[in-house]
């Protein structure tokens, strides 16, 4: 199973910025749609953003204009730029991706999550 590794979480003050990255642990034939979700303890996981293989993007309404998702197809990585962060953005952020392995097998995987804390 393809492993996804998220990096870039941390503690930031309100109004600050963080950059999260999601990368596959092995070389792939293709990385298709990649999504970011977030989850707060006691609540359901919430969808945040999506980027398709054709680089079409969609965002949760509350992050539109503050978050930006992009991809580097050569490196099979996806980045979530988060600006103007608010305390309510505090959560564990997960990436979810589907694609095709180098052995031409379909996969869909979750990352292990990275903590984002927005606090003064």
Coordinates of N, CA, C and O in Angstrom, one line a residue:
X1 N 0.8 -1.2 0.0 CA 0.0 0.0 0.0 C 0.9 1.2 0.0 O 1.9 1.3 0.8
X2 N 0.5 2.2 -0.8 CA 1.3 3.4 -0.9 C 1.1 4.2 0.4 O 0.0 4.4 0.8
X3 N 2.2 4.6 0.9 CA 2.2 5.5 2.1 C 2.3 6.9 1.7 O 3.1 7.3 0.8
X4 N 1.5 7.7 2.4 CA 1.5 9.2 2.2 C 2.1 9.8 3.4 O 1.7 9.5 4.5
X5 N 3.1 10.8 3.2 CA 3.7 11.4 4.3 C 3.4 12.9 4.3 O 3.7 13.6 3.3
X6 N 2.8 13.4 5.4 CA 2.5 14.8 5.5 C 3.6 15.5 6.3 O 4.0 14.9 7.4
X7 N 4.0 16.6 6.0 CA 5.0 17.4 6.7 C 4.5 18.9 6.7 O 3.7 19.3 5.9
X8 N 5.1 19.6 7.7 CA 4.8 21.1 7.7 C 3.9 21.6 8.8 O 3.7 22.8 8.9
X9 N 3.4 20.8 9.6 CA 2.5 21.3 10.6 C 3.3 21.9 11.7 O 4.5 21.9 11.7
X10 N 2.6 22.5 12.7 CA 3.2 23.2 13.8 C 2.4 24.2 14.5 O 1.1 24.2 14.3
X11 N 3.0 25.0 15.3 CA 2.3 26.1 16.1 C 2.5 27.4 15.4 O 3.7 27.8 15.1
X12 N 1.5 28.1 15.2 CA 1.6 29.5 14.6 C 0.6 30.4 15.2 O -0.5 30.0 15.7
X13 N 0.9 31.7 15.2 CA 0.0 32.7 15.8 C -1.1 33.0 14.8 O -0.9 32.8 13.6
X14 N -2.2 33.5 15.3 CA -3.3 33.9 14.4 C -2.8 34.9 13.4 O -2.0 35.8 13.8
X15 N -3.2 34.7 12.2 CA -2.7 35.6 11.1 C -1.5 35.1 10.4 O -1.1 35.6 9.4
X16 N -0.9 34.1 11.0 CA 0.3 33.5 10.4 C 0.1 32.5 9.3 O -1.1 32.3 8.9
X17 N 1.1 31.9 8.8 CA 1.1 31.0 7.7 C 1.8 29.7 8.0 O 2.8 29.7 8.7
X18 N 1.4 28.7 7.3 CA 2.0 27.4 7.3 C 1.9 26.8 6.0 O 0.9 27.0 5.2
X19 N 2.8 25.9 5.6 CA 2.8 25.2 4.4 C 2.8 23.7 4.7 O 3.8 23.2 5.3
X20 N 1.8 22.9 4.3 CA 1.8 21.5 4.5 C 2.1 20.8 3.1 O 1.7 21.3 2.1
X21 N 2.8 19.7 3.2 CA 3.2 19.0 2.0 C 2.7 17.5 2.2 O 2.7 17.0 3.3
X22 N 2.4 16.9 1.1 CA 1.9 15.5 1.1 C 2.7 14.8 0.0 O 2.7 15.3 -1.2
X23 N 3.5 13.8 0.3 CA 4.3 13.1 -0.6 C 4.1 11.6 -0.5 O 3.9 11.1 0.6
X24 N 4.2 10.9 -1.6 CA 4.1 9.5 -1.6 C 5.5 8.9 -1.3 O 6.5 9.5 -1.5
X25 N 5.4 7.7 -0.6 CA 6.7 7.1 -0.1 C 7.4 6.3 -1.2 O 8.5 5.8 -0.9
X26 N 6.8 6.2 -2.4 CA 7.4 5.4 -3.4 C 7.1 6.1 -4.8 O 6.3 7.0 -4.8
X27 N 7.9 5.7 -5.8 CA 7.7 6.3 -7.1 C 6.3 5.8 -7.6 O 5.9 4.7 -7.4
X28 N 5.6 6.7 -8.4 CA 4.3 6.3 -8.9 C 4.3 6.5 -10.4 O 5.0 7.2 -11.0
X29 N 3.3 5.8 -11.0 CA 3.0 6.0 -12.4 C 2.3 7.4 -12.5 O 2.6 8.2 -13.4
X30 N 1.3 7.6 -11.6 CA 0.6 8.9 -11.6 C 0.0 9.1 -10.2 O -0.4 8.1 -9.5
X31 N -0.1 10.3 -9.8 CA -0.8 10.8 -8.6 C -2.0 11.6 -9.1 O -1.8 12.6 -9.8
X32 N -3.2 11.1 -8.9 CA -4.4 11.8 -9.4 C -5.0 12.8 -8.5 O -4.3 13.7 -8.1
X33 N -6.2 12.6 -8.1 CA -6.8 13.6 -7.2 C -6.3 13.5 -5.8 O -6.1 12.4 -5.3
X34 N -5.9 14.6 -5.2 CA -5.4 14.7 -3.8 C -6.3 15.6 -3.1 O -6.6 16.7 -3.5
X35 N -6.6 15.2 -1.9 CA -7.5 16.0 -1.0 C -6.9 16.2 0.3 O -6.1 15.3 0.8
X36 N -7.2 17.3 1.0 CA -6.8 17.6 2.3 C -8.1 17.6 3.2 O -9.1 18.2 2.8
X37 N -8.0 17.0 4.3 CA -9.0 17.0 5.3 C -8.4 17.4 6.7 O -7.2 17.5 6.8
X38 N -9.3 17.7 7.6 CA -8.8 18.1 8.9 C -9.8 17.5 9.9 O -11.0 17.4 9.6
X39 N -9.3 17.3 11.1 CA -10.2 16.7 12.2 C -9.8 17.3 13.5 O -8.6 17.3 13.9
X40 N -10.8 17.7 14.3 CA -10.7 18.1 15.6 C -11.2 17.0 16.5 O -12.2 16.4 16.2
X41 N -10.6 16.8 17.7 CA -11.0 15.7 18.6 C -12.5 15.8 18.9 O -13.0 16.9 19.2
X42 N -13.2 14.7 18.7 CA -14.7 14.7 19.0 C -15.5 15.2 17.9 O -16.8 15.1 18.0
X43 N -14.9 15.5 16.7 CA -15.7 15.9 15.6 C -15.4 15.1 14.4 O -14.3 14.4 14.3
X44 N -16.3 15.1 13.4 CA -16.0 14.3 12.2 C -14.9 15.0 11.3 O -14.7 16.2 11.4
X45 N -14.2 14.1 10.6 CA -13.2 14.7 9.7 C -13.9 15.5 8.6 O -14.9 15.2 8.1
X46 N -13.3 16.7 8.4 CA -13.8 17.7 7.5 C -13.0 17.9 6.2 O -11.8 18.1 6.3
X47 N -13.6 17.9 5.1 CA -12.9 18.1 3.8 C -12.5 19.5 3.7 O -13.3 20.4 4.1
X48 N -11.3 19.8 3.2 CA -10.8 21.2 3.2 C -10.5 21.6 1.8 O -10.9 22.7 1.4
X49 N -9.8 20.8 1.0 CA -9.4 21.2 -0.4 C -9.1 20.0 -1.2 O -8.9 18.9 -0.7
X50 N -9.2 20.3 -2.5 CA -9.0 19.2 -3.5 C -8.2 19.8 -4.7 O -8.5 20.9 -5.1
X51 N -7.3 18.9 -5.3 CA -6.7 19.3 -6.6 C -6.8 18.0 -7.4 O -6.4 16.9 -7.0
X52 N -7.2 18.2 -8.6 CA -7.4 17.0 -9.5 C -6.1 16.9 -10.3 O -5.1 17.7 -10.3
X53 N -6.0 15.8 -11.1 CA -4.8 15.6 -11.9 C -4.6 16.7 -13.0 O -3.5 16.9 -13.4
X54 N -5.7 17.3 -13.3 CA -5.6 18.5 -14.2 C -5.5 19.8 -13.5 O -5.6 20.8 -14.2
X55 N -5.2 19.7 -12.2 CA -4.9 20.9 -11.4 C -6.2 21.8 -11.2 O -6.1 23.0 -10.9
X56 N -7.3 21.2 -11.4 CA -8.6 22.0 -10.9 C -8.6 21.9 -9.4 O -8.3 20.9 -8.8
X57 N -8.9 23.0 -8.8 CA -9.0 23.1 -7.3 C -10.3 23.5 -6.8 O -11.1 24.2 -7.5
X58 N -10.6 23.0 -5.6 CA -11.9 23.3 -4.9 C -11.5 23.5 -3.4 O -10.6 22.8 -2.9
X59 N -12.3 24.4 -2.7 CA -12.0 24.6 -1.3 C -13.3 24.7 -0.5 O -14.3 25.1 -1.0
X60 N -13.1 24.3 0.8 CA -14.1 24.5 1.8 C -14.4 26.1 1.8 O -13.4 26.8 1.8
X61 N -15.6 26.4 2.0 CA -15.9 27.9 2.0 C -15.2 28.7 3.0 O -14.7 29.8 2.7
X62 N -14.9 28.1 4.2 CA -14.3 28.9 5.2 C -12.8 29.1 5.0 O -12.2 29.9 5.7
X63 N -12.2 28.4 4.1 CA -10.8 28.6 3.8 C -10.5 29.2 2.4 O -9.4 29.6 2.1
X64 N -11.6 29.4 1.7 CA -11.4 30.0 0.3 C -10.8 31.4 0.5 O -11.2 32.2 1.3
X65 N -9.8 31.6 -0.4 CA -9.1 32.9 -0.3 C -7.9 32.9 0.7 O -7.1 33.8 0.6
X66 N -7.9 32.0 1.6 CA -6.8 31.9 2.6 C -5.8 30.7 2.3 O -4.6 30.8 2.6
X67 N -6.4 29.6 1.8 CA -5.6 28.4 1.6 C -5.5 28.3 0.1 O -6.4 28.6 -0.7
X68 N -4.3 27.7 -0.3 CA -4.1 27.4 -1.7 C -3.4 26.0 -1.9 O -2.4 25.8 -1.2
X69 N -4.0 25.2 -2.7 CA -3.5 23.9 -3.0 C -2.8 23.8 -4.3 O -3.3 24.4 -5.3
X70 N -1.7 23.2 -4.4 CA -0.9 23.1 -5.6 C -0.2 21.8 -5.7 O -0.1 21.1 -4.7
X71 N 0.3 21.4 -6.9 CA 1.0 20.1 -7.0 C 2.2 20.3 -7.9 O 2.3 21.1 -8.7
X72 N 3.1 19.3 -7.6 CA 4.4 19.2 -8.4 C 4.3 17.8 -9.0 O 4.7 16.9 -8.3
X73 N 3.9 17.7 -10.2 CA 3.8 16.4 -10.8 C 5.1 15.6 -10.9 O 5.1 14.4 -10.9
X74 N 6.2 16.4 -11.1 CA 7.5 15.7 -11.2 C 7.9 15.0 -9.9 O 8.6 14.0 -10.0
X75 N 7.5 15.6 -8.8 CA 7.9 15.1 -7.5 C 6.7 14.3 -6.9 O 6.9 13.8 -5.8
X76 N 5.6 14.3 -7.5 CA 4.4 13.6 -6.9 C 4.1 14.1 -5.5 O 3.9 13.3 -4.6
X77 N 4.1 15.4 -5.4 CA 3.8 16.0 -4.1 C 2.7 17.1 -4.3 O 2.6 17.7 -5.4
X78 N 2.0 17.3 -3.2 CA 0.9 18.3 -3.2 C 1.2 19.2 -2.0 O 1.5 18.7 -0.9
X79 N 1.0 20.5 -2.1 CA 1.3 21.4 -1.1 C 0.0 22.2 -0.7 O -0.8 22.5 -1.7
X80 N -0.3 22.4 0.5 CA -1.4 23.2 1.0 C -0.8 24.5 1.7 O -0.2 24.3 2.8
X81 N -0.9 25.6 1.0 CA -0.4 26.9 1.6 C -1.6 27.4 2.4 O -2.7 27.6 1.9
X82 N -1.3 27.7 3.7 CA -2.3 28.2 4.6 C -1.9 29.6 5.1 O -0.9 29.7 5.8
X83 N -2.7 30.6 4.8 CA -2.4 32.0 5.2 C -3.5 32.5 6.0 O -4.6 31.9 6.1
X84 N -3.3 33.6 6.7 CA -4.3 34.3 7.6 C -4.9 33.2 8.5 O -6.2 33.2 8.6
X85 N -4.1 32.4 9.1 CA -4.7 31.3 9.9 C -5.4 31.8 11.1 O -5.1 32.9 11.7
X86 N -6.5 31.1 11.5 CA -7.4 31.5 12.6 C -7.3 30.3 13.6 O -7.1 29.2 13.2
X87 N -7.7 30.6 14.8 CA -7.7 29.5 15.8 C -8.6 28.4 15.4 O -8.3 27.2 15.8
X88 N -9.7 28.7 14.7 CA -10.6 27.6 14.3 C -10.0 26.7 13.2 O -10.6 25.7 12.8
X89 N -8.8 27.1 12.7 CA -8.2 26.2 11.7 C -7.3 25.1 12.4 O -6.8 24.2 11.8
X90 N -7.3 25.2 13.8 CA -6.5 24.2 14.5 C -7.2 22.8 14.4 O -8.4 22.7 14.6
X91 N -6.3 21.9 14.0 CA -6.8 20.5 13.7 C -5.6 19.6 13.3 O -4.5 20.2 13.1
X92 N -5.9 18.3 13.2 CA -4.9 17.5 12.6 C -5.3 17.4 11.1 O -6.5 17.2 10.8
X93 N -4.4 17.7 10.2 CA -4.6 17.7 8.8 C -4.1 16.5 8.1 O -3.0 16.0 8.4
X94 N -4.9 15.9 7.3 CA -4.6 14.6 6.6 C -4.7 14.8 5.1 O -5.6 15.5 4.6
X95 N -3.8 14.2 4.4 CA -4.0 14.1 2.9 C -4.5 12.8 2.5 O -4.3 11.8 3.2
X96 N -5.3 12.8 1.5 CA -5.9 11.6 0.9 C -5.6 11.6 -0.6 O -5.9 12.6 -1.2
X97 N -5.1 10.6 -1.1 CA -4.7 10.6 -2.6 C -5.1 9.3 -3.2 O -5.0 8.2 -2.6
X98 N -5.4 9.4 -4.5 CA -5.6 8.3 -5.3 C -4.6 8.4 -6.5 O -4.2 9.5 -6.9
X99 N -4.3 7.2 -7.1 CA -3.4 7.2 -8.2 C -3.1 5.8 -8.7 O -3.8 4.9 -8.4
X100 N -1.9 5.7 -9.4 CA -1.5 4.4 -9.9 C 0.0 4.2 -9.6 O 0.8 5.1 -9.8
X101 N 0.3 3.1 -9.0 CA 1.6 2.8 -8.6 C 2.5 2.5 -9.9 O 2.0 2.3 -11.0
X102 N 3.8 2.3 -9.7 CA 4.7 2.0 -10.8 C 4.4 0.6 -11.3 O 4.8 0.2 -12.4
X103 N 3.7 -0.2 -10.5 CA 3.3 -1.6 -10.9 C 1.9 -1.5 -11.6 O 1.3 -2.6 -11.8
X104 N 1.4 -0.3 -11.9 CA 0.2 -0.1 -12.6 C -1.0 -0.6 -11.7 O -2.0 -1.2 -12.3
X105 N -0.9 -0.4 -10.4 CA -2.0 -0.8 -9.5 C -2.7 0.5 -9.0 O -2.0 1.4 -8.6
X106 N -4.0 0.4 -9.0 CA -4.7 1.6 -8.4 C -4.5 1.6 -6.9 O -4.5 0.6 -6.2
X107 N -4.5 2.8 -6.3 CA -4.4 2.9 -4.9 C -5.2 4.1 -4.4 O -5.4 5.1 -5.2
X108 N -5.6 4.1 -3.2 CA -6.1 5.3 -2.5 C -5.7 5.2 -1.1 O -5.9 4.2 -0.4
X109 N -5.0 6.2 -0.6 CA -4.4 6.1 0.7 C -4.6 7.4 1.5 O -4.8 8.5 0.9
X110 N -4.4 7.3 2.8 CA -4.4 8.4 3.8 C -3.1 8.6 4.3 O -2.3 7.6 4.6
X111 N -2.7 9.8 4.6 CA -1.5 10.0 5.4 C -1.7 9.9 6.9 O -2.9 9.6 7.3
X112 N -0.7 10.0 7.7 CA -0.8 9.8 9.1 C -1.3 11.0 9.9 O -1.6 10.9 11.0
X113 N -1.3 12.2 9.2 CA -1.8 13.4 9.8 C -0.7 14.3 10.4 O 0.4 13.8 10.8
X114 N -0.9 15.5 10.3 CA 0.1 16.5 10.9 C -0.7 17.6 11.7 O -1.7 18.1 11.2
X115 N -0.3 17.9 12.9 CA -1.0 18.8 13.8 C -0.7 20.2 13.4 O 0.4 20.6 13.2
X116 N -1.8 21.0 13.2 CA -1.7 22.4 13.0 C -2.4 23.1 14.2 O -3.6 22.8 14.5
X117 N -1.7 24.0 14.9 CA -2.2 24.7 16.1 C -2.1 26.2 15.9 O -0.9 26.6 15.6
X118 N -3.2 26.9 15.9 CA -3.2 28.3 15.7 C -3.5 28.9 17.1 O -4.7 28.8 17.5
X119 N -2.6 29.6 17.7 CA -2.8 30.1 19.0 C -1.8 31.2 19.4 O -0.7 31.1 18.9
X120 N -2.2 32.1 20.1 CA -1.3 33.2 20.6 C -0.7 32.8 21.9 O 0.1 33.6 22.5

